[in-house]
Short mmCIF file of C-alpha atoms in Angstrom, two decimals:
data_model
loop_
_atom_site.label_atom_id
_atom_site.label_comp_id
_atom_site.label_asym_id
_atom_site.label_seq_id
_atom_site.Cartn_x
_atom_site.Cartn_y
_atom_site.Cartn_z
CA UNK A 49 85.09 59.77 84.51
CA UNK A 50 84.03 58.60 80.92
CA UNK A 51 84.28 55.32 80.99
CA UNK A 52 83.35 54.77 77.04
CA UNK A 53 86.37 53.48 75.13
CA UNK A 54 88.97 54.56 78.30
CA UNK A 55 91.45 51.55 78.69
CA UNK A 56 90.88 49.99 82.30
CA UNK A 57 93.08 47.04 83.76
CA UNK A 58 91.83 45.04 86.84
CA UNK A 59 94.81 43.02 88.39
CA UNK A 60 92.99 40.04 90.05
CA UNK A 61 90.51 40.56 87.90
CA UNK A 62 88.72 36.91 87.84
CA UNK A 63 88.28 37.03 91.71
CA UNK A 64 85.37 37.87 92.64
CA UNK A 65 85.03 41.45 92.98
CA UNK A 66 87.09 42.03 90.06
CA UNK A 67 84.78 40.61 88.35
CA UNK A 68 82.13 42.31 89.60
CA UNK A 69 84.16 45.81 88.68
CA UNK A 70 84.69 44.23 85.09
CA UNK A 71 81.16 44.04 85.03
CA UNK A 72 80.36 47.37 85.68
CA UNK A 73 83.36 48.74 83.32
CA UNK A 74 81.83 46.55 80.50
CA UNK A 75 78.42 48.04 80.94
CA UNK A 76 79.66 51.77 80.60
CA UNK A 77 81.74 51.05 77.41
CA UNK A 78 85.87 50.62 78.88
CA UNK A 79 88.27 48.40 76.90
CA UNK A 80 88.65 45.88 79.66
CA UNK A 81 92.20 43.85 80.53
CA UNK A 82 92.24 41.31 83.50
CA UNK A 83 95.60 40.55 84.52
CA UNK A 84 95.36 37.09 87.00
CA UNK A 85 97.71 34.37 87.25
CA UNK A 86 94.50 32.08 88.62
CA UNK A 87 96.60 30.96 91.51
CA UNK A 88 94.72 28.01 93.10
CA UNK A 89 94.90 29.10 96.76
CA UNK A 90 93.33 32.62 95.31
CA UNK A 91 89.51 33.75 94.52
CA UNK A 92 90.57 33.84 90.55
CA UNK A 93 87.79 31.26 88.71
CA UNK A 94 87.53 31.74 84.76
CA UNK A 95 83.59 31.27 85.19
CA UNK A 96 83.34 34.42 86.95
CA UNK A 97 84.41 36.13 83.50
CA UNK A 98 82.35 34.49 81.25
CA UNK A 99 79.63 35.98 78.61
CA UNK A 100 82.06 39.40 79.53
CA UNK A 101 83.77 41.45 76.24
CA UNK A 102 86.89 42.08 77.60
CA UNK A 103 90.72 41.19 77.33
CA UNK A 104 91.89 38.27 79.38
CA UNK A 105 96.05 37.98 80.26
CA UNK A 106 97.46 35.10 82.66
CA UNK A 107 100.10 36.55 84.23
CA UNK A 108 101.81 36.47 87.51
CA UNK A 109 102.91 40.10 88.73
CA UNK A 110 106.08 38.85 90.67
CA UNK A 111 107.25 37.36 87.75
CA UNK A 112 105.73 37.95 84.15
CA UNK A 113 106.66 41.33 82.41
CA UNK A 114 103.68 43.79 82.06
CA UNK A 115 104.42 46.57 80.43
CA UNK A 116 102.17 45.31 77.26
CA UNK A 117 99.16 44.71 79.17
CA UNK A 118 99.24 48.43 80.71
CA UNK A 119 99.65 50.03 77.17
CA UNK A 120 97.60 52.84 77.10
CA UNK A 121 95.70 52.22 80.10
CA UNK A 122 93.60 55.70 81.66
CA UNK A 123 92.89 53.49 84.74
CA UNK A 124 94.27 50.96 87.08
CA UNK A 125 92.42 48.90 89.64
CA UNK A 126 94.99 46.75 91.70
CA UNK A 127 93.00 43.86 93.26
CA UNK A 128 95.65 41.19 92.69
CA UNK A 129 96.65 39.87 96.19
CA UNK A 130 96.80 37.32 98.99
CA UNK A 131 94.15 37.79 101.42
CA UNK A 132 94.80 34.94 103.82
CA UNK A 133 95.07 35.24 106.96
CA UNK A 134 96.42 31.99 108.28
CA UNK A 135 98.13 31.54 104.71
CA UNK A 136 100.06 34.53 105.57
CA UNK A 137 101.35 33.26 109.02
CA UNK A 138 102.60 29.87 107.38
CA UNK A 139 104.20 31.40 104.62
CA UNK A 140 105.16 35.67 105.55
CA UNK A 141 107.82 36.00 102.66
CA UNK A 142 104.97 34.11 100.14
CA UNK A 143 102.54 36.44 101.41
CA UNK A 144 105.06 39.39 101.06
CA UNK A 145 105.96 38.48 97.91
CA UNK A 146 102.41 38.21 96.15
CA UNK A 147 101.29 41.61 98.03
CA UNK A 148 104.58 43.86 98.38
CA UNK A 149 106.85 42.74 95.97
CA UNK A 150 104.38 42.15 93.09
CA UNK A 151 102.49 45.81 93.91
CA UNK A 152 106.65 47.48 93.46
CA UNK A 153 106.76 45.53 90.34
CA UNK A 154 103.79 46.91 88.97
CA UNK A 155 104.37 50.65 90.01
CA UNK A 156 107.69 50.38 88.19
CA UNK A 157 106.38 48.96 84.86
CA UNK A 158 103.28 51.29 85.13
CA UNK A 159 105.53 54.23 85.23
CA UNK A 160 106.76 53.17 81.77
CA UNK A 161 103.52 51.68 80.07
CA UNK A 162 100.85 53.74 81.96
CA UNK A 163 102.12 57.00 83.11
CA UNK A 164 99.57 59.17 83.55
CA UNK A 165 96.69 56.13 84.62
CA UNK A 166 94.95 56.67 87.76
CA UNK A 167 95.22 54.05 90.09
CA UNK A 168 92.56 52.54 92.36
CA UNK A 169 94.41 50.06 95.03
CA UNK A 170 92.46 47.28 97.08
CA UNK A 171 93.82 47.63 100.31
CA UNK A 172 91.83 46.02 104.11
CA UNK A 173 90.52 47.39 107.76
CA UNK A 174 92.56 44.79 108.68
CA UNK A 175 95.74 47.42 108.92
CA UNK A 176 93.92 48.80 112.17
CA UNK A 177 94.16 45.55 114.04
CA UNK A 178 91.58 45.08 117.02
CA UNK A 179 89.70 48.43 117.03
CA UNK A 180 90.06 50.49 119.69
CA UNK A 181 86.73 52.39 119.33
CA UNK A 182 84.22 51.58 116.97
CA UNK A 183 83.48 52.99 114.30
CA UNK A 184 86.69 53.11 113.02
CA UNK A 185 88.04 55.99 110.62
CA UNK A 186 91.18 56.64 109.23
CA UNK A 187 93.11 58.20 112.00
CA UNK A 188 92.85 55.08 113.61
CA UNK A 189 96.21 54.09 114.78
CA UNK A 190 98.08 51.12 112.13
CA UNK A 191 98.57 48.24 114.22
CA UNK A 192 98.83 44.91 112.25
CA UNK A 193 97.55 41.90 113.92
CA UNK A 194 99.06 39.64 111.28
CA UNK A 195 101.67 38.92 108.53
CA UNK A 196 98.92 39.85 105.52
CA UNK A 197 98.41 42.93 107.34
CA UNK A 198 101.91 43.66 107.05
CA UNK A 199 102.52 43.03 103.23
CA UNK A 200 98.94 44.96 103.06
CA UNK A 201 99.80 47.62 104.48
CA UNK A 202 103.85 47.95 102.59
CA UNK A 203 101.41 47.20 99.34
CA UNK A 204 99.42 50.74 100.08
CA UNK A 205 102.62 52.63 101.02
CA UNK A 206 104.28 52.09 97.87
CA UNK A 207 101.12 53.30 95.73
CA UNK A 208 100.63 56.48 97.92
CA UNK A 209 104.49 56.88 97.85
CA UNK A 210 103.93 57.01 94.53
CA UNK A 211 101.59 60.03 94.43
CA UNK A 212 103.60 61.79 96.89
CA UNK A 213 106.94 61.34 95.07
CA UNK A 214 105.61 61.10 90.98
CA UNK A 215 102.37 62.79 91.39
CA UNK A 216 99.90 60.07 90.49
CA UNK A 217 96.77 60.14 91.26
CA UNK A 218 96.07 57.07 93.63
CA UNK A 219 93.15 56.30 95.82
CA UNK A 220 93.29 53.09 97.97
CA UNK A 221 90.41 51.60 99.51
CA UNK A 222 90.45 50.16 103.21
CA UNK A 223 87.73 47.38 102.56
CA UNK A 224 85.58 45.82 104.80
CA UNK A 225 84.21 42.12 104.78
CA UNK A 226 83.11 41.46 100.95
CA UNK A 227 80.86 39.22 99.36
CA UNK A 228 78.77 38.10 96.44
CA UNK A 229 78.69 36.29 93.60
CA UNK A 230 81.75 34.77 92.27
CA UNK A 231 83.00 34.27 96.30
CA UNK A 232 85.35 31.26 97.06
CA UNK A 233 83.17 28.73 98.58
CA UNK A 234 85.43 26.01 98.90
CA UNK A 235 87.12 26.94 102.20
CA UNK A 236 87.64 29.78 104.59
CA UNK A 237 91.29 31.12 102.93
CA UNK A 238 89.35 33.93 101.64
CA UNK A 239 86.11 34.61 103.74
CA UNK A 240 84.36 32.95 106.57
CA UNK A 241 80.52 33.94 104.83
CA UNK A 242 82.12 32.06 101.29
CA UNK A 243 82.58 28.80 103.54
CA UNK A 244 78.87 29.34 105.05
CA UNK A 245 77.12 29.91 101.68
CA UNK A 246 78.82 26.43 100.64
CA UNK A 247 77.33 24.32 103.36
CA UNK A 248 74.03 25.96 103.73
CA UNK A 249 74.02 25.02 99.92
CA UNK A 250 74.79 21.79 100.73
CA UNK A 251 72.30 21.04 103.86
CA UNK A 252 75.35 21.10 106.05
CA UNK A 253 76.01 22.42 109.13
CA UNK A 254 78.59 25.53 109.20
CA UNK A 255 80.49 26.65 112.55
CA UNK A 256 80.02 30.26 114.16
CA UNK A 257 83.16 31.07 115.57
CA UNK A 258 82.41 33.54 118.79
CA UNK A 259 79.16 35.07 117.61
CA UNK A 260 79.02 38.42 118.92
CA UNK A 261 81.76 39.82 116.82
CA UNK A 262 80.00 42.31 114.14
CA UNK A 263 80.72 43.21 110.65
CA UNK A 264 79.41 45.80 107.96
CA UNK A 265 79.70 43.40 105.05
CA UNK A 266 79.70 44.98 101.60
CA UNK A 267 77.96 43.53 98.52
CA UNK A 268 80.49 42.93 95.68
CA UNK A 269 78.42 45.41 93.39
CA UNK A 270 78.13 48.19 95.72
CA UNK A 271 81.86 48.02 96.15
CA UNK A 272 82.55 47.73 92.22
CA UNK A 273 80.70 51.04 92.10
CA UNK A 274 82.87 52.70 94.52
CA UNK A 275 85.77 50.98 93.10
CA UNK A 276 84.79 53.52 89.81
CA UNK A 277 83.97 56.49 92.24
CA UNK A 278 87.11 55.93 93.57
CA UNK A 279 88.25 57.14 90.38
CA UNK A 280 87.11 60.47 90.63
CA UNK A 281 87.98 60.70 94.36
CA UNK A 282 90.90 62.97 95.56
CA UNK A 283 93.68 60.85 96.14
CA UNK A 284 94.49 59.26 99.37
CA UNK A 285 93.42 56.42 101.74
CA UNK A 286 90.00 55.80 102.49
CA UNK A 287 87.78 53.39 104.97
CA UNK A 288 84.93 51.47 102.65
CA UNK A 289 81.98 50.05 104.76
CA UNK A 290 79.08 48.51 103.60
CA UNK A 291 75.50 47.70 105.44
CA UNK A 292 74.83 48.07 108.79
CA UNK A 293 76.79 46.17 111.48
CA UNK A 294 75.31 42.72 112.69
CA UNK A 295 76.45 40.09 114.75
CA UNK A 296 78.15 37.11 113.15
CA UNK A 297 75.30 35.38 115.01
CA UNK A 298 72.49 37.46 113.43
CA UNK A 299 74.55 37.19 110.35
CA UNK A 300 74.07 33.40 110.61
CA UNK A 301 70.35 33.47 111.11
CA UNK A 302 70.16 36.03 108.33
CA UNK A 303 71.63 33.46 105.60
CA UNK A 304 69.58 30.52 106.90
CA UNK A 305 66.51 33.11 106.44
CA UNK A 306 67.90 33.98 102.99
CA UNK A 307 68.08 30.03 102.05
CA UNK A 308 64.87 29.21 103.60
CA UNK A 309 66.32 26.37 106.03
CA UNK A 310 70.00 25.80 107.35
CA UNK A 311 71.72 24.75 110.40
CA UNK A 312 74.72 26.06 112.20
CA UNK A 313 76.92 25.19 115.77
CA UNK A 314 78.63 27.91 117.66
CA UNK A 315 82.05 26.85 118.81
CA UNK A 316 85.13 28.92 120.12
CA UNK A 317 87.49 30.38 117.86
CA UNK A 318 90.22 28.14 117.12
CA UNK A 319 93.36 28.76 119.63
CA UNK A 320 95.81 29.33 115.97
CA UNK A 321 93.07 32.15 114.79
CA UNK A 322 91.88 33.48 117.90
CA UNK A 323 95.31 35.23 118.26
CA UNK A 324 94.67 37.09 115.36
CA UNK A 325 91.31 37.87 115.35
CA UNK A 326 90.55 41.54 115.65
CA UNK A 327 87.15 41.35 117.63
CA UNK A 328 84.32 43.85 116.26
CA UNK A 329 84.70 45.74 113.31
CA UNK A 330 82.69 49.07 111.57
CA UNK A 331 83.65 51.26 109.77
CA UNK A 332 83.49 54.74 109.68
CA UNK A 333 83.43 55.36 105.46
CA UNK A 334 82.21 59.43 105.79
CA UNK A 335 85.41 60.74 103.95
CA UNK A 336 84.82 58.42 100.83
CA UNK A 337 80.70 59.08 100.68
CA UNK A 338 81.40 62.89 101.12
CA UNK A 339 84.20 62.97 98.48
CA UNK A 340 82.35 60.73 96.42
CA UNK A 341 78.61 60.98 96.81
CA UNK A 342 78.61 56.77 96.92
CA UNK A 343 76.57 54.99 99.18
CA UNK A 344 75.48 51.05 99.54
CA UNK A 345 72.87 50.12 98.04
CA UNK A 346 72.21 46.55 98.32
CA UNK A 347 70.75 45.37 102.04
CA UNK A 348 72.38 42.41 103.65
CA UNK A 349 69.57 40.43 103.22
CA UNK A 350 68.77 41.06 99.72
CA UNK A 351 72.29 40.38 99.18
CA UNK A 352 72.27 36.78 100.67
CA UNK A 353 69.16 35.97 98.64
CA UNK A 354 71.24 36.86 95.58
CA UNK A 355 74.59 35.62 96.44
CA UNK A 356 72.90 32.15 97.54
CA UNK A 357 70.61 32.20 94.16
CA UNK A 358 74.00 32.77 92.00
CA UNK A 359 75.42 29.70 93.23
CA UNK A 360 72.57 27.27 93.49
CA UNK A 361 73.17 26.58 89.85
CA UNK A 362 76.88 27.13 90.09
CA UNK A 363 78.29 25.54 93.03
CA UNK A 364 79.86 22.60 91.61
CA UNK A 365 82.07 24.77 89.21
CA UNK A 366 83.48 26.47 92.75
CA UNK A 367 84.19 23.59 94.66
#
């Protein structure tokens, strides 16, 4: 796709990889509209916006009208959403609300304001529950281990209802583990690696949970670039990956390398998360790179360097 002077709205688009896809729609010429409420339990920080040319609306999608903000749009990424895991066992109808509800609401005022936009949904592995094999591809069975899982997974059945039933074209993404620059740092609601970059910033110890769970963590700019590929992709679900799976312990190690110095404990997962943890994950991401041609480029310990270097300067404006 063109991206010169096409109209592109990221929902959630001051988290940080919507940022990090605002980025890359900036740099190829799109007329750019974030749509975030900046929620304080979300990712959504105004400094991950800043120096960008782009539009900027604070709105909530279970509440605020948004037909205006879709005018004219060729494009639609949906990253607006509670990601939580614990937050969505405290509080299932909050978490349904901010995933399910506010995803119907937008369908319904993008048929009006945005007809014939493609859509690009953020959706998570997390719908597959504790793998049963690894890798794991998309006819892996659905088997939510967890209330965000649930609203995550209703959130992705009303977009690709809406292909089936109106015809648009919608691609949603099953991502992996994501980081980068712009990450929330402050705590673990979003990521357990945002929490780790904090105190190895801060010459504090950070807790391993387990150890020999492993991840294929994605670098925010690799997945902003299939984000856009995504665009082009025939529409349907697909699994996103990212580098090559390590241990959470090697993972550790890796980000003390990338920081020259660190300290961290292993300790057992806590008894409220361990029920919900779903072990080892990979993913198997072949359907999207063959449709797509995309592939990640940044190495996980190139990314650390850069994630860690983004925030030295930054951290206090995260915090």
């Amino acid at each position: 796709m063109d991206w010169t002077g096409a109209g592109a709205v990221i929902t959630g688009g001051a988290g940080f990889l919507g940022s990090a896809l605002a980025r890359a729609l900036v740099a190829r010429g799109a007329r750019v509209t974030v749509i975030d409420a900046f929620l304080p339990e979300t990712g959504a920080n105004a400094a991950n916006l800043e120096g960008l040319d782009l539009r900027v609306i604070r709105a909530d999608l279970r509440h605020d009208a948004l037909e205006d903000a879709l005018a004219g749009a060729a494009a639609i990424f949906h990253l607006a959403a509670q990601t939580s895991h614990m937050g969505s066992q405290a509080d299932p109808r909050g978490d349904l609300a901010q995933n399910a509800d506010a995803t119907l609401r937008l369908i319904l005022a993008a048929r009006t304001a945005a007809p014939a936009a493609r859509v690009v949904h953020a959706s998570t592995r997390q719908l597959y529950g504790r793998p049963r094999a690894l890798p794991v591809n998309e006819d892996h069975p659905i088997d939510p281990p967890d209330a965000n899982a649930v609203s995550k997974w209703a959130a992705e059945q009303y977009w690709l209802l809406e292909r089936k039933v109106h015809g648009r074209p919608v691609v949603s993404l099953r991502l992996t583990n994501c980081y980068g620059p712009g990450l929330r740092v402050k705590d673990h609601r979003q990521t357990f690696l945002g929490l780790w970059v904090r105190r190895v910033l801060e010459g504090e110890a950070f807790e391993v949970w387990g150890g020999e769970q492993t991840r294929d963590l994605a670098y925010a700019d690799d997945v902003a670039e299939a984000f856009l590929a995504a665009a082009d992709a025939p529409a349907g679900a697909y699994n996103l990956g990212g580098a090559p799976p390590v241990s959470l312990r090697d993972l550790a190690e890796a980000l003390v390398a990338a920081n020259g110095g660190g300290r961290y404990v292993v300790k057992d997962f806590p008894a409220d998360r361990a029920k919900i943890d779903i072990g080892s994950y990979v993913a198997d991401d072949s359907r999207f790179r063959a449709a797509t041609g995309w592939m990640p480029r940044v190495k996980l310990d190139d990314g650390l360097r850069r994630t860690l270097a983004w925030f030295r300067p930054r951290l206090d404006r995260y915090l």
